[in-house]
Short mmCIF file of C-alpha atoms and ligand atoms in Angstrom, two decimals:
data_model
loop_
_atom_site.label_atom_id
_atom_site.label_comp_id
_atom_site.label_asym_id
_atom_site.label_seq_id
_atom_site.Cartn_x
_atom_site.Cartn_y
_atom_site.Cartn_z
CA MET A 1135 141.37 -7.33 -38.23
CA LYS A 1136 144.81 -6.52 -39.10
CA LEU A 1137 145.11 -7.15 -42.91
CA CYS A 1138 148.47 -7.09 -44.60
CA ARG A 1139 149.60 -7.37 -48.27
CA PHE A 1140 152.89 -9.22 -48.63
CA ASP A 1141 155.25 -10.94 -51.08
CA LYS A 1142 153.69 -11.34 -54.71
CA GLY A 1143 150.01 -10.66 -54.45
CA ARG A 1144 149.42 -12.33 -51.21
CA ILE A 1145 147.20 -11.02 -48.37
CA GLY A 1146 147.24 -12.10 -44.68
CA VAL A 1147 145.66 -11.69 -41.41
CA VAL A 1148 148.04 -10.66 -38.63
CA ASP A 1149 147.80 -12.02 -35.12
CA GLY A 1150 150.77 -11.13 -32.85
CA ARG A 1151 153.86 -12.42 -34.65
CA ALA A 1152 151.87 -14.83 -37.02
CA VAL A 1153 150.41 -14.18 -40.31
CA ALA A 1154 147.63 -16.28 -41.68
CA ASP A 1155 147.84 -16.49 -45.51
CA VAL A 1156 144.24 -15.96 -46.81
CA THR A 1157 145.15 -15.12 -50.37
CA PRO A 1158 142.34 -17.28 -51.76
CA ALA A 1159 139.81 -14.82 -50.47
CA LEU A 1160 140.85 -12.62 -53.38
CA ASP A 1161 138.82 -15.03 -55.53
CA VAL A 1162 135.67 -13.17 -54.54
CA LEU A 1163 136.87 -9.99 -56.28
CA PRO A 1164 134.77 -9.35 -59.35
CA PRO A 1165 136.55 -9.28 -62.68
CA LEU A 1166 137.78 -5.97 -64.03
CA THR A 1167 137.59 -4.61 -67.59
CA TRP A 1168 139.26 -1.55 -69.07
CA PRO A 1169 138.90 1.31 -68.23
CA LEU A 1170 139.57 0.37 -64.58
CA PRO A 1171 137.44 2.11 -61.96
CA LEU A 1172 139.21 4.63 -59.77
CA GLY A 1173 140.22 3.32 -56.43
CA ASP A 1174 141.70 0.07 -54.94
CA HIS A 1175 139.71 -2.98 -55.97
CA LEU A 1176 140.45 -4.90 -52.68
CA ILE A 1177 139.33 -2.03 -50.43
CA ALA A 1178 136.20 -1.33 -52.58
CA ASN A 1179 135.19 -5.10 -51.99
CA LEU A 1180 136.55 -5.47 -48.50
CA ALA A 1181 133.19 -6.66 -46.90
CA ALA A 1182 132.99 -9.53 -49.33
CA VAL A 1183 136.73 -10.35 -48.94
CA ARG A 1184 136.28 -10.36 -45.12
CA GLU A 1185 133.39 -12.68 -45.35
CA ARG A 1186 135.61 -15.13 -47.36
CA ILE A 1187 138.41 -14.66 -44.96
CA ALA A 1188 136.16 -15.66 -42.08
CA ASP A 1189 135.56 -18.95 -43.78
CA LEU A 1190 139.24 -19.62 -44.56
CA LEU A 1191 140.93 -18.32 -41.45
CA ALA A 1192 141.00 -21.55 -39.22
CA GLU A 1193 142.63 -23.64 -41.99
CA ALA A 1194 144.97 -20.94 -43.44
CA PRO A 1195 148.74 -21.66 -43.46
CA ARG A 1196 150.75 -19.66 -40.81
CA LEU A 1197 153.85 -17.75 -41.60
CA ALA A 1198 156.12 -15.82 -39.22
CA LEU A 1199 156.05 -12.07 -39.55
CA GLU A 1200 159.72 -11.87 -39.89
CA GLU A 1201 159.79 -13.93 -42.99
CA ILE A 1202 157.40 -12.13 -45.19
CA HIS A 1203 157.95 -9.03 -47.31
CA LEU A 1204 155.40 -6.39 -46.21
CA LEU A 1205 153.86 -4.22 -48.96
CA SER A 1206 151.60 -1.27 -48.78
CA PRO A 1207 148.36 -2.51 -47.49
CA VAL A 1208 146.65 -0.36 -50.25
CA ALA A 1209 147.93 -1.42 -53.76
CA ASN A 1210 146.13 1.20 -55.96
CA PRO A 1211 144.77 4.32 -54.34
CA SER A 1212 143.27 6.91 -56.58
CA LYS A 1213 145.15 9.47 -54.54
CA ILE A 1214 147.31 9.97 -51.37
CA ILE A 1215 146.36 13.25 -49.60
CA GLY A 1216 148.71 15.14 -47.30
CA ALA A 1217 147.93 17.44 -44.46
CA PRO A 1218 150.46 20.21 -43.86
CA ILE A 1219 150.99 21.89 -40.47
CA ASN A 1220 148.35 19.78 -38.70
CA TYR A 1221 149.92 19.72 -35.28
CA ARG A 1222 150.41 23.15 -33.43
CA LYS A 1223 153.98 22.17 -32.28
CA HIS A 1224 155.04 21.04 -35.76
CA ALA A 1225 153.70 24.35 -37.10
CA GLU A 1226 155.90 26.18 -34.48
CA GLU A 1227 159.04 24.19 -35.34
CA ALA A 1228 158.49 25.01 -39.08
CA ILE A 1229 158.20 28.67 -38.37
CA ALA A 1230 161.33 28.68 -36.06
CA ASP A 1231 163.40 26.62 -38.62
CA THR A 1232 163.70 28.26 -42.20
CA ALA A 1233 165.26 24.97 -43.31
CA ILE A 1234 161.64 23.60 -42.87
CA SER A 1235 159.56 26.53 -43.86
CA HIS A 1236 161.66 27.88 -46.64
CA GLY A 1237 160.15 31.35 -46.72
CA ARG A 1238 156.71 29.99 -46.56
CA ASP A 1239 154.59 32.29 -44.09
CA LEU A 1240 152.98 29.88 -41.81
CA LYS A 1241 152.28 32.13 -38.87
CA SER A 1242 148.85 31.42 -37.38
CA LYS A 1243 147.99 29.36 -40.30
CA THR A 1244 146.10 26.06 -40.55
CA ILE A 1245 144.82 23.81 -43.33
CA ALA A 1246 141.93 26.31 -43.45
CA ASP A 1247 144.49 28.76 -44.99
CA VAL A 1248 147.00 26.58 -46.84
CA GLY A 1249 144.85 23.63 -47.90
CA LEU A 1250 146.07 20.06 -48.58
CA PHE A 1251 148.41 18.60 -51.07
CA LEU A 1252 148.76 15.31 -53.08
CA LYS A 1253 151.62 12.85 -53.07
CA ALA A 1254 152.11 10.79 -56.22
CA ASN A 1255 150.66 7.30 -56.18
CA SER A 1256 154.02 6.08 -57.60
CA ALA A 1257 155.76 7.11 -54.33
CA LEU A 1258 153.88 4.46 -52.39
CA VAL A 1259 155.82 1.57 -50.98
CA GLY A 1260 155.40 -0.81 -47.92
CA PRO A 1261 157.72 -1.19 -45.05
CA SER A 1262 159.82 -3.99 -46.35
CA GLU A 1263 160.58 -2.03 -49.45
CA GLY A 1264 162.24 0.80 -47.56
CA VAL A 1265 163.01 4.39 -48.53
CA ALA A 1266 165.53 5.14 -51.24
CA LEU A 1267 166.76 8.66 -50.90
CA ARG A 1268 167.26 10.35 -54.24
CA ALA A 1269 168.08 14.04 -53.34
CA LEU A 1270 171.14 13.32 -51.21
CA ASP A 1271 172.50 16.88 -51.46
CA ARG A 1272 169.21 18.16 -49.82
CA ARG A 1273 167.70 17.70 -46.36
CA ASN A 1274 165.43 14.64 -46.32
CA ASP A 1275 163.15 14.40 -43.38
CA HIS A 1276 160.97 11.81 -41.64
CA GLU A 1277 157.32 12.62 -40.96
CA VAL A 1278 155.29 9.95 -38.98
CA GLU A 1279 151.55 10.40 -39.49
CA LEU A 1280 148.40 8.55 -38.73
CA ALA A 1281 147.02 7.35 -42.14
CA VAL A 1282 143.32 7.03 -42.83
CA ILE A 1283 142.22 4.62 -45.56
CA ILE A 1284 138.90 5.49 -47.19
CA GLY A 1285 136.53 2.58 -47.68
CA ARG A 1286 133.44 4.06 -49.37
CA ARG A 1287 133.18 6.65 -52.21
CA GLY A 1288 131.98 10.00 -51.05
CA SER A 1289 131.81 13.76 -51.87
CA ASP A 1290 130.85 16.72 -49.43
CA ILE A 1291 130.94 14.15 -46.59
CA SER A 1292 129.76 15.71 -43.33
CA ARG A 1293 131.77 15.42 -40.14
CA GLU A 1294 129.00 13.38 -38.68
CA ASN A 1295 129.19 10.74 -41.40
CA ALA A 1296 132.89 11.01 -41.90
CA LEU A 1297 134.04 7.87 -39.88
CA ASP A 1298 131.36 5.80 -41.90
CA HIS A 1299 133.63 6.37 -44.95
CA VAL A 1300 136.74 4.83 -43.22
CA ALA A 1301 137.94 1.25 -44.13
CA GLY A 1302 140.72 1.51 -41.65
CA TYR A 1303 143.95 2.89 -40.36
CA ALA A 1304 147.73 2.44 -40.95
CA ILE A 1305 150.96 4.23 -40.18
CA GLY A 1306 152.16 6.56 -42.87
CA LEU A 1307 155.57 8.10 -43.35
CA ASP A 1308 155.36 11.30 -45.47
CA MET A 1309 159.01 11.47 -46.44
CA THR A 1310 159.98 14.96 -47.49
CA VAL A 1311 162.76 16.83 -49.27
CA ARG A 1312 162.98 20.30 -47.76
CA GLY A 1313 163.14 23.15 -50.12
CA PRO A 1314 161.13 25.87 -51.85
CA GLU A 1315 159.38 23.72 -54.45
CA MET A 1316 155.83 22.60 -54.23
CA ALA A 1317 155.08 20.02 -51.72
CA SER A 1318 153.58 17.79 -54.44
CA LEU A 1319 157.15 17.51 -55.98
CA ARG A 1320 159.22 17.29 -52.72
CA LYS A 1321 157.06 14.62 -51.17
CA SER A 1322 156.51 12.44 -54.23
CA LEU A 1323 159.84 10.92 -54.91
CA ASP A 1324 159.72 7.16 -55.44
CA SER A 1325 159.39 5.47 -52.14
CA TYR A 1326 158.62 8.73 -50.16
CA ALA A 1327 155.17 7.46 -49.19
CA VAL A 1328 155.38 4.59 -46.82
CA LEU A 1329 152.33 2.80 -45.68
CA GLY A 1330 152.11 -0.06 -43.35
CA PRO A 1331 152.67 -2.32 -41.61
CA TRP A 1332 149.06 -3.38 -42.23
CA LEU A 1333 145.47 -1.94 -42.38
CA VAL A 1334 143.71 -2.06 -39.01
CA THR A 1335 139.94 -2.18 -39.90
CA ALA A 1336 137.93 0.72 -38.66
CA GLU A 1337 135.87 -1.19 -36.01
CA GLU A 1338 139.11 -1.84 -33.98
CA ILE A 1339 139.63 1.92 -33.52
CA GLU A 1340 136.71 3.67 -32.00
CA ASN A 1341 138.40 6.99 -31.69
CA PRO A 1342 141.24 7.75 -34.20
CA ASN A 1343 141.82 11.06 -32.42
CA ASP A 1344 143.33 9.60 -29.40
CA LEU A 1345 146.31 7.47 -30.51
CA GLU A 1346 149.92 7.57 -29.19
CA ILE A 1347 152.18 8.10 -32.09
CA GLU A 1348 156.03 7.88 -32.23
CA LEU A 1349 159.06 7.62 -34.55
CA ARG A 1350 162.56 6.43 -33.56
CA VAL A 1351 165.62 6.61 -35.70
CA GLY A 1352 167.86 3.81 -34.37
CA ASP A 1353 167.59 4.29 -30.55
CA GLU A 1354 166.78 7.91 -30.68
CA LEU A 1355 163.22 8.94 -30.05
CA ARG A 1356 162.54 11.75 -32.62
CA GLN A 1357 158.72 12.20 -32.72
CA ASN A 1358 156.38 11.41 -29.89
CA SER A 1359 152.69 12.85 -29.67
CA ASN A 1360 149.18 11.79 -29.71
CA THR A 1361 146.52 12.20 -32.43
CA ARG A 1362 144.44 14.30 -30.04
CA ASN A 1363 146.73 17.13 -30.80
CA LEU A 1364 145.70 17.15 -34.42
CA ILE A 1365 144.36 20.59 -35.50
CA PHE A 1366 142.01 19.22 -38.22
CA ASP A 1367 140.97 15.90 -36.71
CA VAL A 1368 140.12 12.79 -38.81
CA GLU A 1369 136.58 13.73 -39.26
CA GLY A 1370 137.67 17.32 -40.19
CA LEU A 1371 140.13 16.17 -42.80
CA ILE A 1372 137.51 13.90 -44.46
CA GLU A 1373 135.08 16.77 -44.51
CA TYR A 1374 137.57 19.28 -45.86
CA ALA A 1375 139.07 16.96 -48.38
CA SER A 1376 135.73 15.59 -49.73
CA ALA A 1377 134.68 19.23 -50.30
CA TYR A 1378 137.23 19.44 -53.13
CA TYR A 1379 137.86 15.87 -54.18
CA THR A 1380 135.65 12.83 -54.55
CA LEU A 1381 137.10 10.21 -52.12
CA TYR A 1382 137.36 6.61 -53.52
CA PRO A 1383 137.86 3.30 -51.72
CA GLY A 1384 141.66 3.00 -50.96
CA ASP A 1385 142.41 6.74 -50.97
CA VAL A 1386 144.89 7.59 -48.30
CA ILE A 1387 144.83 10.59 -46.06
CA MET A 1388 148.06 11.21 -44.22
CA THR A 1389 146.97 13.34 -41.39
CA GLY A 1390 149.93 15.47 -40.59
CA THR A 1391 153.00 15.00 -38.56
CA PRO A 1392 153.75 16.01 -35.01
CA GLU A 1393 156.83 17.96 -33.89
CA GLY A 1394 160.26 16.43 -34.14
CA VAL A 1395 160.82 16.18 -37.81
CA ALA A 1396 164.51 15.75 -38.66
CA ALA A 1397 166.95 14.64 -41.28
CA VAL A 1398 167.39 10.94 -42.31
CA ALA A 1399 170.53 9.48 -43.97
CA PRO A 1400 171.27 6.24 -45.83
CA GLY A 1401 171.80 3.35 -43.26
CA ASP A 1402 169.18 4.70 -40.95
CA ILE A 1403 166.42 2.45 -39.65
CA LEU A 1404 163.14 4.14 -38.88
CA CYS A 1405 160.88 2.70 -36.26
CA ALA A 1406 157.27 3.99 -36.40
CA LYS A 1407 154.66 3.11 -34.00
CA ILE A 1408 151.11 4.08 -33.57
CA GLU A 1409 148.82 2.72 -30.65
CA ARG A 1410 146.27 0.08 -31.57
CA ILE A 1411 147.90 -0.27 -35.03
CA GLY A 1412 151.44 -1.63 -34.36
CA SER A 1413 154.87 -0.74 -35.34
CA MET A 1414 157.12 -1.00 -38.51
CA GLU A 1415 160.79 -0.85 -39.32
CA VAL A 1416 161.87 0.96 -42.45
CA ARG A 1417 165.28 0.91 -43.98
CA VAL A 1418 166.70 4.08 -45.41
CA SER A 1419 169.12 3.71 -48.37
CA ALA A 1420 170.47 5.70 -51.25
CA ALA A 1421 168.69 5.14 -54.57
MN1 MN B 2334 153.40 15.42 -43.60
#
């Protein structure tokens, strides 16, 4: 199922270029009281919501994809986890270009050496919201990434059980200001974490480690690879991350970007595409 979040608090099931508005399925969500539990309330109750959606789907009003405002399919993650240098050829381009690596010694290094980073939740937007560049005097890059959305709370998750903890997948854009500061600063500006165009539920993607991934800026193909080139694959990232952080429903793992990262400018239109998920257009402006 391709589940999208759109307009003001609406959810839909995407079928080709049509969207069935199944917002009344949210009625099954249990009421919340303060303090709110960590994690996304919809993703935590996804099984119950899907059951209700199945009842509603045939009679649900249909909208055209073009007329809705697509938001991040996850509204309230407890965290957005980033994976640096997780494709060999991206690590090589970062080593070769000091404008990317900024003095960081990345030679022969992987996540096992440098770890993961977090992006601020306040950076999260959906494709229709676009990216508003804030540091216009700096190099701002696109990074297209497979995003994994956690469905079930877990800590110290083994590789063997890792995919049981996945709710689904989406396309992530890990927008980045290049520079010497910590990644958690440079990658956390408002709108620098794009998630979309929808969540594809896990059962539709048997093997997340074999998906074509690409990003175009206008007509120009900038990034083009396959998730089989991940150094830490999806299971490996869940195992590694959950050894440090408890993962909550709705947590997002951006799995790293392939080679071809390059600068964006206001006016650019990014088109990101991942096999079996779909594609999304994201407009770049100045904040
Ligand atoms: Mn990245």
